[in-house]
PDB file of C-alpha atoms in Angstrom:
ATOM      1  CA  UNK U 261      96.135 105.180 112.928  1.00 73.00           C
ATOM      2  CA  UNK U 262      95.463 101.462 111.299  1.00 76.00           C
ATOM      3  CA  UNK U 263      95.901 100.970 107.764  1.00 79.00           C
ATOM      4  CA  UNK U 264      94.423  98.025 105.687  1.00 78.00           C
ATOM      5  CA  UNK U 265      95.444  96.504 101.947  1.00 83.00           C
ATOM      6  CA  UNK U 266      92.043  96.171 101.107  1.00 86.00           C
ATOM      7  CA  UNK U 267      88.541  96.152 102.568  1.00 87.00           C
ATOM      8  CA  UNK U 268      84.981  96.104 101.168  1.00 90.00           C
ATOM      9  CA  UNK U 269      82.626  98.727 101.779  1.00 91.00           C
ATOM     10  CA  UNK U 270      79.190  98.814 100.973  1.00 90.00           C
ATOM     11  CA  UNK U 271      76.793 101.788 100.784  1.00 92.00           C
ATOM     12  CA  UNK U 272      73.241 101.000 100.161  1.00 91.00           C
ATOM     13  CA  UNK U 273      70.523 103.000  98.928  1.00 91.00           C
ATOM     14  CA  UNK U 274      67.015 101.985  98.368  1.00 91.00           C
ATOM     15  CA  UNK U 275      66.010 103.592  95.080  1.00 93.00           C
ATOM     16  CA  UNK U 276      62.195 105.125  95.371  1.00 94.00           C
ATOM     17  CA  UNK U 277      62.114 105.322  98.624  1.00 93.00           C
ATOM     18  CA  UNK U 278      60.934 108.794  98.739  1.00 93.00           C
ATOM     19  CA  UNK U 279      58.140 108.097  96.048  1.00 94.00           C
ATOM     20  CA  UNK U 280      57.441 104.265  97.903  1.00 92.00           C
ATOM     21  CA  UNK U 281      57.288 106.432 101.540  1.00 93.00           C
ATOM     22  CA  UNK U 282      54.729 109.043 100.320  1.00 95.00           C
ATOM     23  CA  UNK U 283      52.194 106.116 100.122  1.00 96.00           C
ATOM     24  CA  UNK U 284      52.522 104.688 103.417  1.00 96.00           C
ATOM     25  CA  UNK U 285      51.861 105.330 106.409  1.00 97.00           C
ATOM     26  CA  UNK U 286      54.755 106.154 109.191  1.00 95.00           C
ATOM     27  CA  UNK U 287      54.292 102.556 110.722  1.00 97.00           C
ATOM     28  CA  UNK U 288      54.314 100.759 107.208  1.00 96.00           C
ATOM     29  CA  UNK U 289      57.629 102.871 106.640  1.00 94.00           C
ATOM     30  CA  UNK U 290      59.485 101.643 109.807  1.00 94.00           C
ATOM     31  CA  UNK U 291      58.157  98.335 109.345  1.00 96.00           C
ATOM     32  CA  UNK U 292      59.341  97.915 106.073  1.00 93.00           C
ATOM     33  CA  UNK U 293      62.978  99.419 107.048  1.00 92.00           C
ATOM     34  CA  UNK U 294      62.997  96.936 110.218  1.00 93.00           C
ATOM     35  CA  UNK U 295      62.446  93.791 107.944  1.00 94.00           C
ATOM     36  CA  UNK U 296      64.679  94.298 105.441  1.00 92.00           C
ATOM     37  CA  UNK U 297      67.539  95.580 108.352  1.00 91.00           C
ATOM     38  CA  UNK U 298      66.839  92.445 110.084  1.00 93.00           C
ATOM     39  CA  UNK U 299      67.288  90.465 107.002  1.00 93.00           C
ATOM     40  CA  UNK U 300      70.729  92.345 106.224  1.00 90.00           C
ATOM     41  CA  UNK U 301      71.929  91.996 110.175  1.00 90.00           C
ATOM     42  CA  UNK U 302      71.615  88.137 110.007  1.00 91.00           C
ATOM     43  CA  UNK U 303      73.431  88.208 106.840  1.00 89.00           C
ATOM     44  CA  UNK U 304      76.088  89.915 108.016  1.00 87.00           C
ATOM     45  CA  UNK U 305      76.758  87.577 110.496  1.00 84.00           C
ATOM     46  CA  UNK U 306      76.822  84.826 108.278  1.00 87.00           C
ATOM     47  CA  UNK U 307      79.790  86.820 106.211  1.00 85.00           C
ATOM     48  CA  UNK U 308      81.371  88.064 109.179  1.00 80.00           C
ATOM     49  CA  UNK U 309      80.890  91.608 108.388  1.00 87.00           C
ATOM     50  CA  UNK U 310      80.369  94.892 110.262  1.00 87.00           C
ATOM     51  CA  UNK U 311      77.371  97.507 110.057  1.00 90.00           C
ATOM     52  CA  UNK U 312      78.587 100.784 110.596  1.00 90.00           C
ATOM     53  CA  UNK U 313      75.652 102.692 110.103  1.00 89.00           C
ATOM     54  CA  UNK U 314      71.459 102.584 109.315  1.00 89.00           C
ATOM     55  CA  UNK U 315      70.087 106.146 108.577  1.00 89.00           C
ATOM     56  CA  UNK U 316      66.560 105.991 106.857  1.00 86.00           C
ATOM     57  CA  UNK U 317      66.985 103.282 103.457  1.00 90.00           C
ATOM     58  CA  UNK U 318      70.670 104.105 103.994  1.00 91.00           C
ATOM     59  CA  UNK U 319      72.824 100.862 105.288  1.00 91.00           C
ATOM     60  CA  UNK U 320      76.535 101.048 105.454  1.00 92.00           C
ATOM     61  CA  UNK U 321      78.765  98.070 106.331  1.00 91.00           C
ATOM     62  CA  UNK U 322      82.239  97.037 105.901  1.00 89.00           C
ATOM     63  CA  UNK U 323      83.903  93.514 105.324  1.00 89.00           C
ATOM     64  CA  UNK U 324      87.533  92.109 105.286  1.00 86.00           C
ATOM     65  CA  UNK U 325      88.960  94.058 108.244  1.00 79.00           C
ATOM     66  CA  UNK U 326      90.488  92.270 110.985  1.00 75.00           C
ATOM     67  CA  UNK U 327      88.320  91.916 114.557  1.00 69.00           C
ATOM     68  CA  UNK U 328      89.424  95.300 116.936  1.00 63.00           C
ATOM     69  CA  UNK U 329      90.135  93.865 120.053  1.00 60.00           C
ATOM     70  CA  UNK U 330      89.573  96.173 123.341  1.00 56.00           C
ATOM     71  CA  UNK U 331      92.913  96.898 124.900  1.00 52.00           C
ATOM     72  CA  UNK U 332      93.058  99.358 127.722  1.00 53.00           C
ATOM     73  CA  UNK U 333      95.834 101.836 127.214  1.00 49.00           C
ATOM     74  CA  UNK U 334      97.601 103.285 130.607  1.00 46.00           C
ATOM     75  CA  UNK U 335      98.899 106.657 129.844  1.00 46.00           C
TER      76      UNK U 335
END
């Protein structure tokens, strides 16, 4: 297990989004959710951060962690 000083985490929430869903239609709804993803994706490569998760208006990403490299382990 990997342990870090300090990190950043960010949990966002879009507030309404229940009400704001109820007078759209399905497509509106995912095409609303892809623009403003899109817009947070290219930010977060411009900060050098990671997403960890999209679920609905939920977006989750961390920042300050160091870059996990792939190393094969042989048992």
């Amino acid at each position: 297990m990997q342990t870090f000083e300090s990190c950043t985490i960010l949990f966002s929430d879009v507030v309404g989004f229940t009400s704001i869903c109820a007078s759209l239609t399905p497509m509106e709804v995912v095409s609303i959710l892809n623009e403003m993803y899109t817009k947070f994706d290219k930010c977060l490569e411009t900060h050098n951060c990671y997403k960890v998760e999209t679920i609905g208006d939920a977006y989750m990403l961390v920042s300050g962690l160091p870059e996990r490299k792939n190393i094969l382990f042989s048992k």
